[in-house]
Coordinates of C-alpha atoms (C1' of nucleotides) in Angstrom, one line a residue:
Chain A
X262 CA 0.4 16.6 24.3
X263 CA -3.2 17.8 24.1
X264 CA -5.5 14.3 23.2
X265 CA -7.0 15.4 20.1
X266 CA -3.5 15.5 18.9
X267 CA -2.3 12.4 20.3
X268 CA -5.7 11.3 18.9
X269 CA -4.6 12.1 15.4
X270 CA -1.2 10.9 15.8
X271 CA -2.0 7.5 17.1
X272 CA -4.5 7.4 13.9
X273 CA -1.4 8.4 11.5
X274 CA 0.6 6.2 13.0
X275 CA -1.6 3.0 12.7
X276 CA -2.5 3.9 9.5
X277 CA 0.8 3.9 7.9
X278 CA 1.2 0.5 9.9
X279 CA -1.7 -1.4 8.6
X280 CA -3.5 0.5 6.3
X281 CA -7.2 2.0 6.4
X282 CA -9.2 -1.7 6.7
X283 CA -6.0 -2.5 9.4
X284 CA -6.6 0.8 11.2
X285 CA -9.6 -0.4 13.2
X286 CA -11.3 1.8 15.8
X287 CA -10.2 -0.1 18.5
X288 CA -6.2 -0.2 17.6
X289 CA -6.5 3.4 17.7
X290 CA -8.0 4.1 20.7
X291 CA -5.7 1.8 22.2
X292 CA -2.6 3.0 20.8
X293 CA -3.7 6.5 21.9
X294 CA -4.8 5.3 25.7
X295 CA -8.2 6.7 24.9
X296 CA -11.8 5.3 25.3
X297 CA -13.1 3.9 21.4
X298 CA -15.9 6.1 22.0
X299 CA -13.7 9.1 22.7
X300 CA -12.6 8.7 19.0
X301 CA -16.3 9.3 17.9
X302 CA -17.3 11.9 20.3
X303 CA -14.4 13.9 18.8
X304 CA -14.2 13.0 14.9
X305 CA -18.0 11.5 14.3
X306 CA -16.4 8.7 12.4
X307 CA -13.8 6.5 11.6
X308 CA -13.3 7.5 8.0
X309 CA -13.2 11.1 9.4
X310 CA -10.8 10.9 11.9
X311 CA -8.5 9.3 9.4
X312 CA -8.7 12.3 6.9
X313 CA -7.7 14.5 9.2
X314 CA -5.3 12.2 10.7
X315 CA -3.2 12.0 7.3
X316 CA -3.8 15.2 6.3
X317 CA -1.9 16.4 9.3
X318 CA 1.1 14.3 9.2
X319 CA 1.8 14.7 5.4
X320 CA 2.4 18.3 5.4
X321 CA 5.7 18.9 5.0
X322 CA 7.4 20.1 8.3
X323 CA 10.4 21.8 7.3
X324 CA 10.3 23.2 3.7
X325 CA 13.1 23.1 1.7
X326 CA 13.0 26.2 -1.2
X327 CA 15.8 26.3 -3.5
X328 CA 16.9 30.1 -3.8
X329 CA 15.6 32.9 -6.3
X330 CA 18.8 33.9 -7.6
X331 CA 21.6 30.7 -7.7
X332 CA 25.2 31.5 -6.2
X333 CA 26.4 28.4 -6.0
X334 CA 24.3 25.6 -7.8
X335 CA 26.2 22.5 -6.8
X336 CA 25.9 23.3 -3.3
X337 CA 22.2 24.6 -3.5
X338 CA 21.3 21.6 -5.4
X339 CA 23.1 19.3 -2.3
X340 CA 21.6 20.9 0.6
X341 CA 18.1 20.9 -1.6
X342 CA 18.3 16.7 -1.9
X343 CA 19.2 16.1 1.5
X344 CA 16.6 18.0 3.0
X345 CA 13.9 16.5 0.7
X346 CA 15.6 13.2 1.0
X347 CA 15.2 13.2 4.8
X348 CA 11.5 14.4 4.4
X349 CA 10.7 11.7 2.2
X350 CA 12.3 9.0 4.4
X351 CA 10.8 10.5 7.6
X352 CA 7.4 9.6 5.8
X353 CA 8.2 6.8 4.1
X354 CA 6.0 4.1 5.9
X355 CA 3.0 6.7 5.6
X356 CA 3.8 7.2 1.9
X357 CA 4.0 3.3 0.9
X358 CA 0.5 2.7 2.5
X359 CA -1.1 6.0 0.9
X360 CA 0.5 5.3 -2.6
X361 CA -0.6 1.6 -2.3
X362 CA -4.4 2.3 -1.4
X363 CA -4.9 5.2 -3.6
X364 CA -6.2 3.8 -6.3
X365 CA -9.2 2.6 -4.0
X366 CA -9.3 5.7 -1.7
X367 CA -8.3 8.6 -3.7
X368 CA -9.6 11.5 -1.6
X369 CA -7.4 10.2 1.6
X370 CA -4.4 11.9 0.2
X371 CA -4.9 15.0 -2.1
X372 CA -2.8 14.9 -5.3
X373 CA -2.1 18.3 -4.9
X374 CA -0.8 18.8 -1.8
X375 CA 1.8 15.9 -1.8
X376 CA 5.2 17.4 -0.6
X377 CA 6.6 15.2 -4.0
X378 CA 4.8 17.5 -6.1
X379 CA 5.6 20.5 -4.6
X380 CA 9.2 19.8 -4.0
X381 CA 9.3 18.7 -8.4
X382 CA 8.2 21.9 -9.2
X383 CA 10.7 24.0 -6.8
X384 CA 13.3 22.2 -8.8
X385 CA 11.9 22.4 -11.8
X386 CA 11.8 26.2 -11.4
X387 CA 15.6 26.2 -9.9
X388 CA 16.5 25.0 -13.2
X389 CA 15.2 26.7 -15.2
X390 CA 17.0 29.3 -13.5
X391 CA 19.9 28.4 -13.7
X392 CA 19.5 27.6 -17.9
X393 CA 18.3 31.0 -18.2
X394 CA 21.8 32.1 -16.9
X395 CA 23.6 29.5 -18.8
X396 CA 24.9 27.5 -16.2
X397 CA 23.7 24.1 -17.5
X398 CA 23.4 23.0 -21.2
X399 CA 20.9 24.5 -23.0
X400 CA 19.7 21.3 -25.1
X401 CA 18.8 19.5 -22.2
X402 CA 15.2 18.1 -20.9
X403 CA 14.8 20.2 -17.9
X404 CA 11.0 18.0 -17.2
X405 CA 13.0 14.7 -17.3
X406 CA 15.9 15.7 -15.8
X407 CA 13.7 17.2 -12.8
X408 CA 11.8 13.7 -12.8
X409 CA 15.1 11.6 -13.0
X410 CA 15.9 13.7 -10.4
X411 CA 13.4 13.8 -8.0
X412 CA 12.7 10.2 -8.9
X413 CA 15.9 9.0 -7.7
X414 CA 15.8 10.6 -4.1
X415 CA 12.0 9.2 -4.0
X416 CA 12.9 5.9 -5.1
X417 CA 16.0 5.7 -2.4
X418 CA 13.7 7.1 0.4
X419 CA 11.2 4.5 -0.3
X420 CA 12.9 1.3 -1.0
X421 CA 16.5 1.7 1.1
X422 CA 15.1 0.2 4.0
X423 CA 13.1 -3.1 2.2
X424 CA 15.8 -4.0 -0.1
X425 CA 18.9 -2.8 2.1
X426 CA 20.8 -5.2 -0.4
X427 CA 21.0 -3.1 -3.0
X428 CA 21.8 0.1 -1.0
X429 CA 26.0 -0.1 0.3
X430 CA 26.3 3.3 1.9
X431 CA 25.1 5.5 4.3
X432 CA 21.9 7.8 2.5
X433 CA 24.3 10.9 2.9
X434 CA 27.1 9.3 1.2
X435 CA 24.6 8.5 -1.9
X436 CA 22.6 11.9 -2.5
X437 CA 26.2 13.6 -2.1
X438 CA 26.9 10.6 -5.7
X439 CA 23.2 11.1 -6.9
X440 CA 24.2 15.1 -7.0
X441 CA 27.9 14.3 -8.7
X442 CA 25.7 12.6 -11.9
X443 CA 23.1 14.8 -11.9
X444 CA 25.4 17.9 -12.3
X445 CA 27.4 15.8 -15.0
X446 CA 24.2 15.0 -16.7
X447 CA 23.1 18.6 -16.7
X448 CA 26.8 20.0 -17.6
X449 CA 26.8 22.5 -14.6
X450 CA 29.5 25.0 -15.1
X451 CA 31.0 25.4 -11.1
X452 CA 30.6 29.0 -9.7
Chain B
X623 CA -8.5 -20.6 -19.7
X624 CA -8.0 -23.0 -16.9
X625 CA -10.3 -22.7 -13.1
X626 CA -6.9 -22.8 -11.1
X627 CA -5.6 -20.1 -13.3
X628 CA -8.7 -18.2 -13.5
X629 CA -8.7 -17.8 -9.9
X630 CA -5.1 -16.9 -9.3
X631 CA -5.8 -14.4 -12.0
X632 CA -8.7 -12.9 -9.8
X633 CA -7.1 -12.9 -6.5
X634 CA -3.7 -11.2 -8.0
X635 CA -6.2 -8.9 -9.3
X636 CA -8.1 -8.2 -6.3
X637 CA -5.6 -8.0 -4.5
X638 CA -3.4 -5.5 -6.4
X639 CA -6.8 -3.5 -5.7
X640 CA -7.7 -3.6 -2.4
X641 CA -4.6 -5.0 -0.6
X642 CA -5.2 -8.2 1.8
X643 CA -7.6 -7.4 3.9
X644 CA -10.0 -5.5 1.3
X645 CA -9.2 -9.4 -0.9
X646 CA -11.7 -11.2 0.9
X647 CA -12.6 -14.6 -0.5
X648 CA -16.2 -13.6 -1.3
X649 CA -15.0 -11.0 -3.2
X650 CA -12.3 -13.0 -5.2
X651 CA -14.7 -15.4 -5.6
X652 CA -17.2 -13.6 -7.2
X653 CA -14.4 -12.1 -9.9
X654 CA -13.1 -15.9 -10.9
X655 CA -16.9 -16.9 -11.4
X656 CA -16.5 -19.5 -8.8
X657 CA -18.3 -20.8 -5.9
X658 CA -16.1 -19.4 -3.1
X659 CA -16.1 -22.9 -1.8
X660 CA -13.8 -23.4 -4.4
X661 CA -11.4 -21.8 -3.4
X662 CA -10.6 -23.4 0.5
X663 CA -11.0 -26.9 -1.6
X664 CA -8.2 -25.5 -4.0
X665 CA -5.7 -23.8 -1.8
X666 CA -6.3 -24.5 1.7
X667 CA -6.5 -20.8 2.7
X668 CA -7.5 -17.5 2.0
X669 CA -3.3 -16.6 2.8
X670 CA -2.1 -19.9 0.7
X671 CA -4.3 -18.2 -2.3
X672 CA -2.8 -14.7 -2.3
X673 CA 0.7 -16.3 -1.6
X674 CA 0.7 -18.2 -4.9
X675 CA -1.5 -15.9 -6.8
X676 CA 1.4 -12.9 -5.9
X677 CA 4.2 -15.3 -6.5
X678 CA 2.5 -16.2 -9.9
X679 CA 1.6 -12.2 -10.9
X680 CA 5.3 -11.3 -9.9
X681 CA 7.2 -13.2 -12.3
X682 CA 8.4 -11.0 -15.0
X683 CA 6.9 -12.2 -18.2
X684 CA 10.1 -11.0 -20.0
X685 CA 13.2 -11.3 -18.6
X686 CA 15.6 -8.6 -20.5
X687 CA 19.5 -9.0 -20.4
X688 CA 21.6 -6.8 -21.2
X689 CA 24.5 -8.3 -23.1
X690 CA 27.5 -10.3 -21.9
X691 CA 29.9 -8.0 -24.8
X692 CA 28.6 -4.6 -24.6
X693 CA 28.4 -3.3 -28.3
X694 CA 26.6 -0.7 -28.8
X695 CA 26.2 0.7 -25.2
X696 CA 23.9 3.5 -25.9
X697 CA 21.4 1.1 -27.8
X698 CA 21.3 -1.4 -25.5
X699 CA 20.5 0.7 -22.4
X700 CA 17.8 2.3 -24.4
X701 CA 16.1 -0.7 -25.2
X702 CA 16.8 -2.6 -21.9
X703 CA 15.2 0.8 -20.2
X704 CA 12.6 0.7 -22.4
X705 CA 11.7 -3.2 -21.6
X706 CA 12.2 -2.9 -17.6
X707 CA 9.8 0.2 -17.8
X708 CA 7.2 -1.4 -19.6
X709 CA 7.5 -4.7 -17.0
X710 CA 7.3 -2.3 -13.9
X711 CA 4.5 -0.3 -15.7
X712 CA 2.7 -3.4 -16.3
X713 CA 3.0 -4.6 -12.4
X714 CA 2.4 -0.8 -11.2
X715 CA -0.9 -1.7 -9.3
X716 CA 0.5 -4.9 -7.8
X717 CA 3.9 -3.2 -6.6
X718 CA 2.3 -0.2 -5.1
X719 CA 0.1 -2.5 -2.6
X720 CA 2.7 -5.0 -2.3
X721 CA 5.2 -2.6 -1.1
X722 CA 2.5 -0.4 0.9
X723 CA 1.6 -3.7 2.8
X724 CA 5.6 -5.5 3.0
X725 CA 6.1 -3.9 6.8
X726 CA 2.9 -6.0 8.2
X727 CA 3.1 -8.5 6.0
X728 CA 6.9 -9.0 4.4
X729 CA 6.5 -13.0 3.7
X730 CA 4.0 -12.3 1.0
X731 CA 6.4 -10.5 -1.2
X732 CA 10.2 -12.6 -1.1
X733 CA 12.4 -10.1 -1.7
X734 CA 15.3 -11.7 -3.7
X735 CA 12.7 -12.7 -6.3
X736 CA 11.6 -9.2 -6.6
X737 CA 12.2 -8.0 -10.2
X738 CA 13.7 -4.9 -9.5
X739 CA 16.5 -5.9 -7.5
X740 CA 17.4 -8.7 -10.2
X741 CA 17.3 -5.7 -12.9
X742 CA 19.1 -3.7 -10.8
X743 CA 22.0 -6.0 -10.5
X744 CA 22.1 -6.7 -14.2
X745 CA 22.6 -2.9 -14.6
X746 CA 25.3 -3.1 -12.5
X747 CA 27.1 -6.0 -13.6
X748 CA 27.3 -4.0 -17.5
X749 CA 28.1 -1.2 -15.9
X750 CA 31.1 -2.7 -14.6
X751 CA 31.9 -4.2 -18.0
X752 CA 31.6 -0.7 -19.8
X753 CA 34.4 0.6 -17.0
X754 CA 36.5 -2.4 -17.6
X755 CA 35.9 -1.5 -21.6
X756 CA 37.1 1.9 -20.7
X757 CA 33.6 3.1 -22.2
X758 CA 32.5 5.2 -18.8
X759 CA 34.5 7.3 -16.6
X760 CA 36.5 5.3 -14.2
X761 CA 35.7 7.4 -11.3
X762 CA 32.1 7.4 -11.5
X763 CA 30.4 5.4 -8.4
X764 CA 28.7 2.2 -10.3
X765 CA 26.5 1.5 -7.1
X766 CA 25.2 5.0 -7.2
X767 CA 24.5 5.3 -11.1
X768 CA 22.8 1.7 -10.9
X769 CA 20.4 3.1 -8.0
X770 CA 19.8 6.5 -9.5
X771 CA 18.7 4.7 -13.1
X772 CA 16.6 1.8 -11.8
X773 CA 14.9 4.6 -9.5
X774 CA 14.3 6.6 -12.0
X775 CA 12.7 4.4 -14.1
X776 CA 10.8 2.8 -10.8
X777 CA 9.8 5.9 -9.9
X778 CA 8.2 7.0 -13.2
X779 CA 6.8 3.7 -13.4
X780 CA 4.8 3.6 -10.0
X781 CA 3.8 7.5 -10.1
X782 CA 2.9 8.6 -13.7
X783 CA -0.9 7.4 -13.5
X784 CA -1.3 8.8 -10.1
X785 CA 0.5 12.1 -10.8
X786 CA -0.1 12.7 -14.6
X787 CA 0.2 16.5 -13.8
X788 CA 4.1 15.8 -14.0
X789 CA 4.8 13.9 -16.6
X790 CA 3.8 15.9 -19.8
X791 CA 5.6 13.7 -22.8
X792 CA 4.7 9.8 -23.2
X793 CA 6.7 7.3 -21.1
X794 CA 9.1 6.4 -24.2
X795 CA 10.1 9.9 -25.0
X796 CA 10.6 10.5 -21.0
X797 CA 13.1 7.2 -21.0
X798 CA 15.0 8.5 -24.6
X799 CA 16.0 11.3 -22.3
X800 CA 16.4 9.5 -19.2
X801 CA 18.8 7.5 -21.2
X802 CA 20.2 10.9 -22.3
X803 CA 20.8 12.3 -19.5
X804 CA 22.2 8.9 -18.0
X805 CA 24.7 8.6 -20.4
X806 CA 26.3 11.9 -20.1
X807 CA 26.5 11.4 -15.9
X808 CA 28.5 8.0 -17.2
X809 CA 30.4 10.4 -19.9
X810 CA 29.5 7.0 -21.9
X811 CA 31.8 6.7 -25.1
X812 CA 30.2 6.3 -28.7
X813 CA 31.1 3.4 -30.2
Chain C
dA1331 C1' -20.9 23.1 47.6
dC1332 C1' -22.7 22.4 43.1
dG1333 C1' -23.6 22.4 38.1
dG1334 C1' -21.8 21.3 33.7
dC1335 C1' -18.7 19.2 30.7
dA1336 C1' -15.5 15.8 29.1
dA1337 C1' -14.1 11.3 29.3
dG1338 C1' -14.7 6.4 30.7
dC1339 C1' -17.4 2.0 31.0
dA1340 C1' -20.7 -1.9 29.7
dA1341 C1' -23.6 -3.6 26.6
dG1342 C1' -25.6 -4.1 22.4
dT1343 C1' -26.8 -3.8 17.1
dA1344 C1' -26.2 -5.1 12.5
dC1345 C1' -23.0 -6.5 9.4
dC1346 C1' -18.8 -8.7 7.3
dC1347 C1' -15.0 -12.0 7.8
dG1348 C1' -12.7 -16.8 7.1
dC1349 C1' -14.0 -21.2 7.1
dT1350 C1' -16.9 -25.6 7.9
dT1351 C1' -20.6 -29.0 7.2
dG1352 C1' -24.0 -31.6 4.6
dC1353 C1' -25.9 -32.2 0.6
dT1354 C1' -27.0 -31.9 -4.6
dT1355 C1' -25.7 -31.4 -9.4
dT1356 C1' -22.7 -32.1 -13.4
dC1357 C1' -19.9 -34.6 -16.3
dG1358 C1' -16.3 -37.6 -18.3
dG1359 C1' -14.3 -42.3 -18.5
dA1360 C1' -14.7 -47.4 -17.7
Chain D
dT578 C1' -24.9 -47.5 -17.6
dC579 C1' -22.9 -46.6 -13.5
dC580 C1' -19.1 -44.5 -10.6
dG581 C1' -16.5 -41.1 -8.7
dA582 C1' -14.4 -36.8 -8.8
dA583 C1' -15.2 -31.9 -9.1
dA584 C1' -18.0 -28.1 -8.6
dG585 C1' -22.2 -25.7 -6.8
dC586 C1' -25.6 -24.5 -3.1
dA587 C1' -27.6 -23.3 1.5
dA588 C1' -26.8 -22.6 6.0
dG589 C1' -24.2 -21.7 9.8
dC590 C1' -20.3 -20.8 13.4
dG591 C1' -17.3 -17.8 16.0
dG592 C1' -15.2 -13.6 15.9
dG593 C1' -14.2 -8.8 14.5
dT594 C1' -16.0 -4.2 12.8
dA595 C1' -18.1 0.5 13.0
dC596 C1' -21.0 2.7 15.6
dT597 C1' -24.9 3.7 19.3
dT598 C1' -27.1 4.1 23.8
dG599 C1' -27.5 4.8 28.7
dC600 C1' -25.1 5.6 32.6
dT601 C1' -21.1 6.7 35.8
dT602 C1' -16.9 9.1 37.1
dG603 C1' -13.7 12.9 37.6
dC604 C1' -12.6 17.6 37.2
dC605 C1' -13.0 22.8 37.0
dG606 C1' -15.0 27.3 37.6
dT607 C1' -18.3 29.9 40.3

DNA sequence: ACGGCAAGCAAGTACCCGCTTGCTTTCGGA
DNA sequence: TCCGAAAGCAAGCGGGTACTTGCTTGCCGT
């Protein structure tokens, strides 16, 4: 691993860990095995190297697109919220301690590029799709349904493993439930 | 308005903004209108002060049960969604931090007094008496329709101000169709 | 063999942090 | 009127922080 990149991935790492205050200079040259001053030389500062730090490990590594044309939507729509799921949870730690210091630091994490956005819209798009070939109820809300549902899958990937209580079964076990209501709610017709 | 409670109010406050390390005593100090002297005479410590002052700001001002003899089940999920919005809404600034900061720092936030896990299990506790009413169909998972509500209406809370780009209707028209949607996943019976 | 570059090392600067000490001011009740 | 508690004020202590400077070490191509 080349050390700008273990560089950036020690800063990520920290980050998520203890926030931007808790990711001091020091912790991150030490979690890298790298002089402090190496951390300068390379990214001039601290706020800097942390930019580029998050920037890196939010994009989304594997993306997850729903298809143009639906065959089979209850399978689609399974496949689509396990994916996602598992992207979401992958980042969860980095996502808490973003979410938690945006308010104060909004440029460290552009809206825009959040994989939560993009992934909304995907499924917003999907179905609309599928309405447009009447395979779900046309009456329905399609922006809160896509918000109940993309909420739900956000909300699990983010809280499962603080409140382990409330969560019985294994993630897979869940999204393959969360899908069961959501197609219920929606009324999808089986292909 | 009482000094004790004046600074509680400011540390919850600065906290909720800037986490625990960005609440420094000067700071909180400065927001109460107090000498910061004040505060180690008062609480002891900088950690004693934002333990009580989160304890304090995380105690839901109103408490909403849904009732022991479901009546009209539609109605009373509306309104009880409408209420546990509002409280999460309310607390949206001190949850995000809170749960951003809970892996470093987990003794700051005790879990079983969190509010969302008590509203979570008084969803589920109805949601067993509706079955047991023969209002919902019997082979719905309760566990899983408990976790997908509450995270829908967590999720909304915690990300509508910081992605308004998604959420085009006003929170109470998003929760009518939440509830919508909800209710035909349950196949809920009119009473 | 040697020149240049990248990284390490030691030390230091100016500032902010939690917290303490010693003292003064304010104010309400006996 | 006086006493004592509560709050304010000024100064400081030890330690951590971001960042800088000056110098040394190791390595790689020519």
């Amino acid at each position: 691993m080349e050390l700008r990149d273990r560089i950036l991935d020690a800063a990520a790492k920290v980050y998520s860990e203890t926030g931007f205050r808790g990711a001091t200079t020091r912790r991150i040259a030490e979690r890298a095995g790298v002089n402090e001053i190496t951390l300068f030389r390379h990214f001039g500062s601290k706020t800097r190297l942390l930019h580029e730090a998050i920037r890196c490990a939010g994009v989304a590594s594997n993306l997850c697109a729903l298809p143009a044309r639906p065959a089979d939507p209850r399978a689609e729509l399974a496949t689509w919220a396990l994916t996602t799921f598992r992207e979401l949870f992958a980042r969860r730690s980095l996502i808490r301690t973003a979410m938690g210091e945006l308010e104060e630091r909004p440029d460290l994490l552009p809206p825009d590029q959040s994989h939560t956005v993009c992934a909304g819209q995907e499924l917003h798009g999907y179905l609309e799709r599928l309405r447009a070939m009447g395979m779900i109820r046309a009456e329905v809300d399609l922006m809160a349904a896509t918000m109940m549902f993309m909420g739900t899958l956000f909300a699990d990937a983010i809280t499962r493993d603080i409140i382990p209580a409330m969560y019985r079964q294994d993630p897979e076990q869940s999204i393959v439930h969360y899908v069961d209501l959501i197609a219920r709610a929606l009324d999808l017709k089986e292909s």
